[in-house]
Each structure stands twice: as C-alpha cells, then as structure tokens.
Amino acid sequence: FSTSASHDLVVIGGGPGGYVAAIRAAQLGLKVACVEKRGSLGGTCLNVGCIPSKALLHASHLYHEAQHDFSKYGVKVSGVELDLSTMMKQKGTAVTGLTRGIEMLFKKNKVDYYKGSGRIESATSVAVAPTVENGSASNASEVVLNTKNILIATGSIPTELPFLKFDEKTVVSSTGALSLDKVPKKLAVVGGGVIGLELGSVWARLGAEVTVIEAAARCAPFLDEEIGDQFVKIMKKQGLNIATNTKVLGADRTAAGIKLKLDSKDLGDSLEADVVLVSVGRKPFTGGLGLEKAGVELDRQGRVVVDSHFRTKVPSIWAIGDVIAGPMLAHKAEEDGIAAAENMAGKAGHVNYDTVPNVIYTFPEVAWVGKSEQQLKAEGVKYRVGKFPFVANSRARTNDQPDGLVKVVVDAETDKLLGMHIIGSLAGEQIAEGVLALEYGAASEDIARTCHAHPTLSEAIKEACMNSAANGLSAI
Ligand code: FAD
C-alpha cells in the first residue's frame, strides 16, 4: 500500500454484491479496485452465511439419515458416530475453496484487490487502512485511492438484543452457531426466521434439544400461510420445539449456560439452555464509512438510500446489496451489483424485484417466488389456486420423500402465474422454473402444457399448474 492509484471504480466490500459488481465493471472496461477488510473475499455469504450453513445442513442431514433413515432402504449401518471437527473441517474446505476462487477471478479480470478497511474521504476518493488475514488492523500505512465512482457494498451484520450480547460461545449469532466446538445439550433459538430455523435444524439433527422462540404469532410469517402451517408441522415432527407468541424479556448467565426470562403460554416464565442463538434479524452495516461527511443519506433503518439506478444523492457514489433496501439475499446482492456496474458503464442495468426467489434450506426445503395468497387477498386481486402434493408424485415416492406440495397462485382472468410456493426435498432447485415462468410472464397453462420428464419432482409443478387451470387439464 505504498502508492496511490487511480481507478474508474472503487468497490467497498467484497461480498456477493461487491465482488460480482467489481468483476462485471472490469469486464465492461472499467479500471476497478475492491477493498475488503475481513481478510478473505466472498463477504457474509461465503465466509459466515450461505455457504458454511449449507455445508452443515448437508452434512448434518447425512448424519441424521445414516442414523434414522438408511435402514428403511435396506442399507444397514451400525456404529454411526458424529465427528464434529471433521464436519467443521469439510465446511471450512468448501469456504476456502470458494473464497480463493474469487481471488483468482479478480486476477483474471484485472480487479485490484486491497485487503483493508475502506473509508470514503470525498466523492472521488477512498482511504484504505490495511488489515491482516483475520480482518484486524495492520501497521501498514493508509493509502488513498482516487476514483471516478465509489460503490458501497458493505452488507449487513446480525442484530444483537441488549440483554443478550454476543460472546459467540454461550450467546451466539449465526457466525458462532456455524462454529460451535461441541453439540449443545439444549439450544435456544431466539427468532424463528430463515436463519434460526436452518441452524436450529442443523443442531437438532446433531443431537441438541432445540427450542425456537418466536415473538410473533407465526414462525416465518413471510411464507404463504398454508405453506407456513405445513412447514411448521414438519419441523415440529422432526423434533424442533417451536413456541410462538413468546417473548424473551431478559437473561441471566448461569454456571451451565443461560436462563432466559420469558413471557410465554407454552414455555412458562423461563427456559434454560447451554447455548442461545440470537437470530432476530440483520442490520445494514455502514460503520466507519464516513457517509455523513460524504453527504450520503440513510433511511430510518440505517440503509443507504439509492435511486432505481443504485445511485445515492452523491452522483459518484452508488450502493447495492444488504446495505440498501430489499431482501437480504446473496442473489439479490449479485443482481444489484451487475445492474449497478452496467449503469456506471453507461448501460441500462435493471433488477426485477418481483421475481427474486427465496429458499429455506431445511429438509424438506421451502422455496417461493412472487405473491402469496394473503398478499393477493390484501391487494384485492382475483386469483385461482392450483396444488399438487408430493405424496402423489412418483419420484418423491421412489425417494420416500413424500412431504410437501407445489402451490401456484394465478390471475383468475388471465391465468398469468402470480406466485409459486413449494415445500419439498429439492424445492430450492425447483423454484427456478417458477422464477423463469414469472420473468417471462407465463400463464399456468403454458407450464401445464410443457413436457416435464418422468419420473421427476418437476412434474409436481406441471400438475399444480394443471390443477389451477379452469380448462379441465387436471387429473385430480
Ligand atoms: P456481505 O456479504 O455482508 O459483504 C459485505 C462485505 O463488506 C463484508 O465482507 C465486510 O467485511 C465488508 N466490509 C464492510 N465494511 C467494510 C469497509 N469499511 N471496508 C472494507 N470492507 C468492508 N442469502 C442467500 O441468498 N441464500 C442463503 O442461503 C443465505 N444463507 C445465509 C445464512 C446465514 C447464516 C447468513 C448470516 C446469511 C445468509 N444469507 C443467505 C444472506 C447473505 O449472506 C447476504 O444477503 C449477502 O451476503 C449480502 O451480500 P452483500 O455483498 O450485500 O454483503
């Protein structure tokens, strides 16, 4: 960091928003630098989010299947044991393989990678305070990068509760919950959203007694209600203790762990656990960026305010991903990043937020895109519903994975697909068909008349669309 450099774009943050934007901008001919402080690229997603959580979900599912399900397929195993440190090592290998892959992509696309903490000095300059591998400050002196554009892609961090401060051992955020060194006997999960249910599932499969505490009347209230009800039923059947309408009022540390004070009909007034995962949401991260001085506006939730081109009030400063409004999802951040880079390069970058898919990677998975029934009701839209249960799908039966269904909601007059909701073993893969159909403005009959291979889980989508049709296509 001894010399200053001149760039067309300096990206602050190397997560899925930032690194994808950096590469796209470089491909479009811009001279790009990316500043990342954590010591490795990939942001929350690759280091402490999507990737390690999916590695543990996969591994814990295999362990659970070997213990409980193999025998029903005539596969006899005995002495199945958990080797948690090897499981964690495999997770680490997946993470480092991917984060190093991004470094290679940066080299290939000639993106300058600065390991350091970025601070906006002016509308056209970023100061970089170098950091070392683990993200802590190094002794090297700061460098200032002069640039035509700055992209804020600093992402988000977990929200803490005032009486449950993270120590990442007894009171953990998702980051700590991805690296526990032993299986807790009792794990309390505060917050029944996507992260709480995914990580609660991991530790329940590995043997923890898991209680999910949710203040609202429903877990994952963003789900289509019918899908949400089925999903919670399945999670309970798998052994997750789920208490809704339950508030955590305080917490006392004990010798064994922690005692939560509760306001709850189901759980009484306290719950003891050796580990508490607090998964009550995430907040945009803008600390130390110098946004006020730069004149960049934040909204009430602390998100950077941008226009539809991802530009802030300061014309040379842009923002994308978790740090702006919209769903906090890696693929949304990537789409933002590509569109912002294209706009900077004088092209017409655009993101269709109506077709952003969502997935909960439990088993079975839950995936959805577009509108739920309750949203359509609230909007006064006349709609029809089509459904098909996996218990009637031949591939789901061959795999003995009959839980779940495909549900579609379609415009009652035009038959246009408005939403697709799936619970099923591979719902996260299957939802891509719904996303494509929505993006292309398909009618449910278009899908119903499209040939799907047999026997596949995707036939359930065709069947749900046949079931929604007012034209007698459906067999059930
Ligand atoms: P981030 O990924 O948060 O990256 C921002 C980066 O900026 C960070 O690396 C940070 O170190 C860096 N940074 C911040 N400030 C500075 C600074 N001043 N200087 C330099 N660098 C800085 N999403 C999905 O789509 N699918 C999933 O399955 C999924 N699973 C998840 C599981 C968990 C446990 C968690 C926590 C999240 C999950 N997410 C998932 C959400 C996903 O990780 C985020 O939506 C995504 O990472 C946001 O990307 P981003 O680029 O906006 O920000």
Short mmCIF file of N, CA and C and ligand atoms in Angstrom, two decimals, residues 11-20 34-54 57 114-120 126-129 131 135 152-158 173-175 177-178 194-196 198-199 277 282-283 285-290 320-324 327-334 336 356-361, ligand 1:
data_model
loop_
_atom_site.label_atom_id
_atom_site.label_comp_id
_atom_site.label_asym_id
_atom_site.label_seq_id
_atom_site.Cartn_x
_atom_site.Cartn_y
_atom_site.Cartn_z
N VAL A 11 -14.81 -0.38 -5.20
CA VAL A 11 -15.90 -1.08 -4.51
C VAL A 11 -15.47 -1.28 -3.06
N ILE A 12 -16.32 -0.87 -2.12
CA ILE A 12 -16.00 -1.12 -0.70
C ILE A 12 -16.85 -2.30 -0.24
N GLY A 13 -16.20 -3.44 0.02
CA GLY A 13 -16.89 -4.66 0.42
C GLY A 13 -16.80 -5.71 -0.67
N GLY A 14 -16.27 -6.89 -0.29
CA GLY A 14 -16.05 -7.95 -1.29
C GLY A 14 -17.01 -9.12 -1.14
N GLY A 15 -18.27 -8.84 -0.75
CA GLY A 15 -19.31 -9.88 -0.67
C GLY A 15 -19.90 -10.17 -2.04
N PRO A 16 -20.99 -10.95 -2.08
CA PRO A 16 -21.58 -11.30 -3.38
C PRO A 16 -22.05 -10.08 -4.18
N GLY A 17 -22.40 -9.02 -3.48
CA GLY A 17 -22.74 -7.78 -4.20
C GLY A 17 -21.48 -7.15 -4.76
N GLY A 18 -20.51 -6.91 -3.89
CA GLY A 18 -19.31 -6.16 -4.26
C GLY A 18 -18.42 -6.88 -5.25
N TYR A 19 -18.16 -8.19 -5.01
CA TYR A 19 -17.20 -8.84 -5.91
C TYR A 19 -17.80 -9.05 -7.30
N VAL A 20 -19.09 -9.32 -7.34
CA VAL A 20 -19.75 -9.51 -8.65
C VAL A 20 -19.78 -8.18 -9.42
N CYS A 34 -11.25 -3.38 -5.48
CA CYS A 34 -12.21 -3.82 -4.48
C CYS A 34 -11.48 -3.85 -3.13
N VAL A 35 -12.08 -3.19 -2.14
CA VAL A 35 -11.49 -3.11 -0.80
C VAL A 35 -12.30 -4.00 0.13
N GLU A 36 -11.64 -4.97 0.75
CA GLU A 36 -12.35 -5.88 1.67
C GLU A 36 -11.51 -6.02 2.92
N LYS A 37 -12.18 -5.86 4.08
CA LYS A 37 -11.41 -5.80 5.32
C LYS A 37 -11.27 -7.13 6.04
N ARG A 38 -12.10 -8.17 5.66
CA ARG A 38 -12.15 -9.36 6.53
C ARG A 38 -10.98 -10.33 6.31
N GLY A 39 -10.17 -10.08 5.27
CA GLY A 39 -9.04 -10.97 5.03
C GLY A 39 -9.34 -12.02 3.98
N SER A 40 -10.60 -12.19 3.63
CA SER A 40 -10.94 -13.09 2.52
C SER A 40 -12.15 -12.51 1.80
N LEU A 41 -12.26 -12.86 0.51
CA LEU A 41 -13.37 -12.34 -0.30
C LEU A 41 -14.62 -13.20 -0.09
N GLY A 42 -15.75 -12.73 -0.59
CA GLY A 42 -16.99 -13.53 -0.51
C GLY A 42 -17.98 -13.03 0.53
N GLY A 43 -17.54 -12.11 1.41
CA GLY A 43 -18.47 -11.46 2.33
C GLY A 43 -19.12 -12.41 3.32
N THR A 44 -20.26 -12.00 3.83
CA THR A 44 -21.03 -12.80 4.78
C THR A 44 -21.36 -14.14 4.14
N CYS A 45 -21.83 -14.10 2.90
CA CYS A 45 -22.34 -15.29 2.23
C CYS A 45 -21.33 -16.43 2.24
N LEU A 46 -20.15 -16.16 1.73
CA LEU A 46 -19.19 -17.27 1.60
C LEU A 46 -18.50 -17.60 2.92
N ASN A 47 -18.27 -16.59 3.75
CA ASN A 47 -17.47 -16.82 4.96
C ASN A 47 -18.29 -17.28 6.15
N VAL A 48 -19.43 -16.62 6.40
CA VAL A 48 -20.20 -16.92 7.61
C VAL A 48 -21.70 -16.96 7.34
N GLY A 49 -22.10 -17.29 6.11
CA GLY A 49 -23.53 -17.25 5.77
C GLY A 49 -23.96 -18.44 4.95
N CYS A 50 -24.38 -18.16 3.71
CA CYS A 50 -24.96 -19.18 2.83
C CYS A 50 -24.12 -20.45 2.76
N ILE A 51 -22.84 -20.29 2.50
CA ILE A 51 -22.01 -21.45 2.17
C ILE A 51 -21.73 -22.33 3.38
N PRO A 52 -21.18 -21.79 4.49
CA PRO A 52 -20.97 -22.69 5.64
C PRO A 52 -22.28 -23.26 6.18
N SER A 53 -23.38 -22.49 6.12
CA SER A 53 -24.64 -23.03 6.65
C SER A 53 -25.14 -24.17 5.77
N LYS A 54 -24.97 -24.03 4.45
CA LYS A 54 -25.44 -25.13 3.59
C LYS A 54 -24.53 -26.34 3.71
N LEU A 57 -25.78 -27.95 6.83
CA LEU A 57 -27.11 -28.54 6.61
C LEU A 57 -26.98 -29.86 5.87
N TYR A 114 -7.63 -4.89 -2.59
CA TYR A 114 -6.98 -4.27 -1.43
C TYR A 114 -7.53 -4.88 -0.16
N LYS A 115 -6.66 -5.52 0.64
CA LYS A 115 -7.09 -6.06 1.93
C LYS A 115 -7.03 -4.93 2.94
N GLY A 116 -8.19 -4.38 3.24
CA GLY A 116 -8.20 -3.26 4.18
C GLY A 116 -9.59 -2.73 4.40
N SER A 117 -9.67 -1.78 5.32
CA SER A 117 -10.95 -1.17 5.64
C SER A 117 -11.08 0.14 4.85
N GLY A 118 -12.16 0.26 4.11
CA GLY A 118 -12.33 1.43 3.25
C GLY A 118 -13.14 2.53 3.94
N ARG A 119 -12.72 3.78 3.71
CA ARG A 119 -13.45 4.93 4.27
C ARG A 119 -13.56 5.98 3.17
N ILE A 120 -14.77 6.50 2.99
CA ILE A 120 -14.96 7.47 1.92
C ILE A 120 -14.39 8.81 2.38
N VAL A 126 -11.19 7.15 -1.75
CA VAL A 126 -11.41 6.19 -0.67
C VAL A 126 -10.07 5.94 0.03
N ALA A 127 -10.07 6.12 1.37
CA ALA A 127 -8.86 5.81 2.13
C ALA A 127 -8.94 4.35 2.56
N VAL A 128 -7.83 3.62 2.42
CA VAL A 128 -7.81 2.21 2.78
C VAL A 128 -6.83 2.01 3.93
N ALA A 129 -7.37 1.55 5.09
CA ALA A 129 -6.50 1.21 6.23
C ALA A 129 -6.25 -0.29 6.16
N THR A 131 -5.61 -4.21 6.55
CA THR A 131 -5.91 -5.20 7.60
C THR A 131 -5.11 -6.47 7.28
N GLY A 135 -8.72 -9.93 9.51
CA GLY A 135 -9.53 -8.71 9.46
C GLY A 135 -9.10 -7.64 10.45
N ILE A 152 -20.71 1.36 -2.56
CA ILE A 152 -20.81 0.87 -1.17
C ILE A 152 -21.48 -0.50 -1.21
N ALA A 153 -20.75 -1.53 -0.78
CA ALA A 153 -21.28 -2.90 -0.78
C ALA A 153 -20.88 -3.56 0.53
N THR A 154 -21.14 -2.84 1.63
CA THR A 154 -20.61 -3.25 2.94
C THR A 154 -21.54 -4.21 3.68
N GLY A 155 -22.70 -4.54 3.10
CA GLY A 155 -23.51 -5.64 3.62
C GLY A 155 -24.21 -5.36 4.93
N SER A 156 -24.32 -6.42 5.72
CA SER A 156 -25.10 -6.32 6.96
C SER A 156 -24.42 -7.14 8.06
N ILE A 157 -24.87 -6.90 9.29
CA ILE A 157 -24.37 -7.67 10.46
C ILE A 157 -25.56 -8.11 11.31
N PRO A 158 -25.38 -9.16 12.15
CA PRO A 158 -26.50 -9.64 12.96
C PRO A 158 -26.94 -8.59 14.00
N SER A 173 -24.32 -15.44 17.61
CA SER A 173 -25.02 -15.02 16.39
C SER A 173 -24.92 -16.21 15.43
N SER A 174 -25.41 -16.03 14.21
CA SER A 174 -25.28 -17.11 13.23
C SER A 174 -23.80 -17.48 13.04
N THR A 175 -22.92 -16.49 13.15
CA THR A 175 -21.49 -16.76 12.95
C THR A 175 -20.99 -17.78 13.98
N ALA A 177 -22.87 -19.83 15.73
CA ALA A 177 -23.63 -21.07 15.60
C ALA A 177 -23.10 -21.95 14.47
N LEU A 178 -22.29 -21.37 13.58
CA LEU A 178 -21.70 -22.16 12.50
C LEU A 178 -20.37 -22.80 12.91
N VAL A 194 -35.62 -17.48 8.79
CA VAL A 194 -34.89 -18.44 7.96
C VAL A 194 -33.62 -18.94 8.65
N ILE A 195 -32.81 -18.00 9.16
CA ILE A 195 -31.52 -18.40 9.74
C ILE A 195 -31.73 -19.24 11.00
N GLY A 196 -32.69 -18.85 11.87
CA GLY A 196 -32.96 -19.59 13.09
C GLY A 196 -33.42 -21.01 12.81
N GLU A 198 -32.95 -22.77 9.94
CA GLU A 198 -31.90 -23.57 9.29
C GLU A 198 -30.87 -24.04 10.33
N LEU A 199 -30.37 -23.12 11.14
CA LEU A 199 -29.32 -23.51 12.09
C LEU A 199 -29.89 -24.32 13.25
N LEU A 277 -28.87 -19.07 20.48
CA LEU A 277 -28.62 -18.44 19.17
C LEU A 277 -29.62 -17.30 19.03
N ARG A 282 -31.01 -8.96 10.72
CA ARG A 282 -29.71 -8.37 10.42
C ARG A 282 -29.90 -6.90 10.11
N LYS A 283 -28.85 -6.11 10.33
CA LYS A 283 -28.97 -4.69 10.02
C LYS A 283 -27.85 -4.25 9.08
N PHE A 285 -24.76 -2.52 7.42
CA PHE A 285 -23.51 -2.12 8.06
C PHE A 285 -22.87 -0.94 7.33
N THR A 286 -22.78 0.19 8.03
CA THR A 286 -22.16 1.37 7.40
C THR A 286 -21.14 2.01 8.34
N GLY A 287 -20.81 1.27 9.43
CA GLY A 287 -19.91 1.85 10.44
C GLY A 287 -18.56 2.24 9.87
N GLY A 288 -18.09 3.45 10.24
CA GLY A 288 -16.74 3.91 9.89
C GLY A 288 -16.54 4.25 8.42
N LEU A 289 -17.65 4.32 7.66
CA LEU A 289 -17.51 4.58 6.22
C LEU A 289 -17.41 6.07 5.89
N GLY A 290 -17.76 6.91 6.87
CA GLY A 290 -17.71 8.36 6.62
C GLY A 290 -18.84 8.85 5.74
N ILE A 320 -25.33 -1.05 -3.13
CA ILE A 320 -26.05 -2.28 -3.52
C ILE A 320 -26.10 -3.28 -2.36
N GLY A 321 -26.91 -4.31 -2.53
CA GLY A 321 -26.89 -5.47 -1.63
C GLY A 321 -27.61 -5.24 -0.31
N ASP A 322 -27.13 -5.91 0.74
CA ASP A 322 -27.79 -5.86 2.05
C ASP A 322 -27.81 -4.45 2.64
N VAL A 323 -26.90 -3.59 2.18
CA VAL A 323 -26.81 -2.25 2.79
C VAL A 323 -27.89 -1.31 2.25
N ILE A 324 -28.63 -1.73 1.21
CA ILE A 324 -29.76 -0.92 0.71
C ILE A 324 -31.06 -1.68 0.99
N PRO A 327 -34.78 -7.48 -0.07
CA PRO A 327 -34.47 -8.70 0.67
C PRO A 327 -32.96 -8.87 0.86
N MET A 328 -32.57 -9.33 2.06
CA MET A 328 -31.13 -9.54 2.33
C MET A 328 -30.76 -10.93 1.85
N LEU A 329 -30.48 -11.04 0.57
CA LEU A 329 -30.16 -12.32 -0.07
C LEU A 329 -28.95 -12.14 -0.97
N ALA A 330 -28.14 -13.20 -1.04
CA ALA A 330 -26.92 -13.12 -1.83
C ALA A 330 -27.23 -12.89 -3.31
N HIS A 331 -28.24 -13.63 -3.83
CA HIS A 331 -28.51 -13.49 -5.27
C HIS A 331 -29.12 -12.13 -5.61
N LYS A 332 -29.82 -11.53 -4.64
CA LYS A 332 -30.33 -10.16 -4.85
C LYS A 332 -29.15 -9.19 -4.90
N ALA A 333 -28.18 -9.39 -3.97
CA ALA A 333 -27.00 -8.51 -3.95
C ALA A 333 -26.24 -8.62 -5.27
N GLU A 334 -26.15 -9.86 -5.80
CA GLU A 334 -25.44 -10.06 -7.07
C GLU A 334 -26.14 -9.33 -8.21
N ASP A 336 -28.12 -6.77 -7.97
CA ASP A 336 -27.88 -5.33 -7.76
C ASP A 336 -26.51 -4.96 -8.32
N VAL A 356 -37.55 -12.29 -7.45
CA VAL A 356 -36.42 -12.76 -6.63
C VAL A 356 -36.90 -13.97 -5.80
N PRO A 357 -36.28 -15.13 -6.01
CA PRO A 357 -36.72 -16.31 -5.25
C PRO A 357 -36.17 -16.32 -3.83
N ASN A 358 -36.85 -17.04 -2.97
CA ASN A 358 -36.43 -17.22 -1.56
C ASN A 358 -36.40 -18.71 -1.26
N VAL A 359 -35.42 -19.12 -0.47
CA VAL A 359 -35.34 -20.54 -0.12
C VAL A 359 -35.00 -20.69 1.37
N ILE A 360 -35.66 -21.64 2.02
CA ILE A 360 -35.23 -22.08 3.36
C ILE A 360 -34.66 -23.48 3.16
N TYR A 361 -33.39 -23.66 3.53
CA TYR A 361 -32.70 -24.91 3.18
C TYR A 361 -32.79 -25.96 4.28
P1 FAD B 1 -21.93 -9.03 2.60
O1 FAD B 1 -21.91 -10.39 2.09
O2 FAD B 1 -22.27 -8.80 4.03
O3 FAD B 1 -20.47 -8.45 2.31
C1 FAD B 1 -20.07 -7.20 2.75
C2 FAD B 1 -18.58 -7.22 2.95
O4 FAD B 1 -18.14 -5.87 3.16
C3 FAD B 1 -18.11 -8.00 4.17
O5 FAD B 1 -17.20 -8.99 3.79
C4 FAD B 1 -17.46 -6.96 5.07
O6 FAD B 1 -16.31 -7.45 5.73
C5 FAD B 1 -17.06 -5.89 4.07
N1 FAD B 1 -16.94 -4.55 4.64
C6 FAD B 1 -17.84 -3.89 5.42
N2 FAD B 1 -17.39 -2.64 5.68
C7 FAD B 1 -16.19 -2.51 5.05
C8 FAD B 1 -15.26 -1.47 4.94
N3 FAD B 1 -15.44 -0.28 5.50
N4 FAD B 1 -14.13 -1.70 4.23
C9 FAD B 1 -13.91 -2.89 3.63
N5 FAD B 1 -14.77 -3.93 3.69
C10 FAD B 1 -15.90 -3.73 4.38
N6 FAD B 1 -28.54 -15.48 1.35
C11 FAD B 1 -28.95 -16.28 0.35
O7 FAD B 1 -29.28 -15.78 -0.73
N7 FAD B 1 -29.01 -17.64 0.50
C12 FAD B 1 -28.68 -18.25 1.66
O8 FAD B 1 -28.75 -19.47 1.76
C13 FAD B 1 -28.25 -17.44 2.74
N8 FAD B 1 -27.90 -18.01 3.90
C14 FAD B 1 -27.45 -17.22 4.90
C15 FAD B 1 -27.09 -17.83 6.10
C16 FAD B 1 -26.61 -17.07 7.14
C17 FAD B 1 -26.22 -17.75 8.43
C18 FAD B 1 -26.47 -15.66 6.98
C19 FAD B 1 -25.92 -14.81 8.09
C20 FAD B 1 -26.84 -15.04 5.80
C21 FAD B 1 -27.33 -15.81 4.75
N9 FAD B 1 -27.72 -15.24 3.54
C22 FAD B 1 -28.18 -16.03 2.54
C23 FAD B 1 -27.66 -13.77 3.32
C24 FAD B 1 -26.42 -13.38 2.50
O9 FAD B 1 -25.28 -13.84 3.16
C25 FAD B 1 -26.38 -11.88 2.31
O10 FAD B 1 -27.60 -11.43 1.79
C26 FAD B 1 -25.27 -11.48 1.36
O11 FAD B 1 -24.03 -11.91 1.84
C27 FAD B 1 -25.25 -9.96 1.16
O12 FAD B 1 -24.24 -9.63 0.29
P2 FAD B 1 -23.54 -8.21 0.32
O13 FAD B 1 -22.47 -8.25 -0.72
O14 FAD B 1 -24.54 -7.13 0.25
O15 FAD B 1 -22.88 -8.08 1.78
#
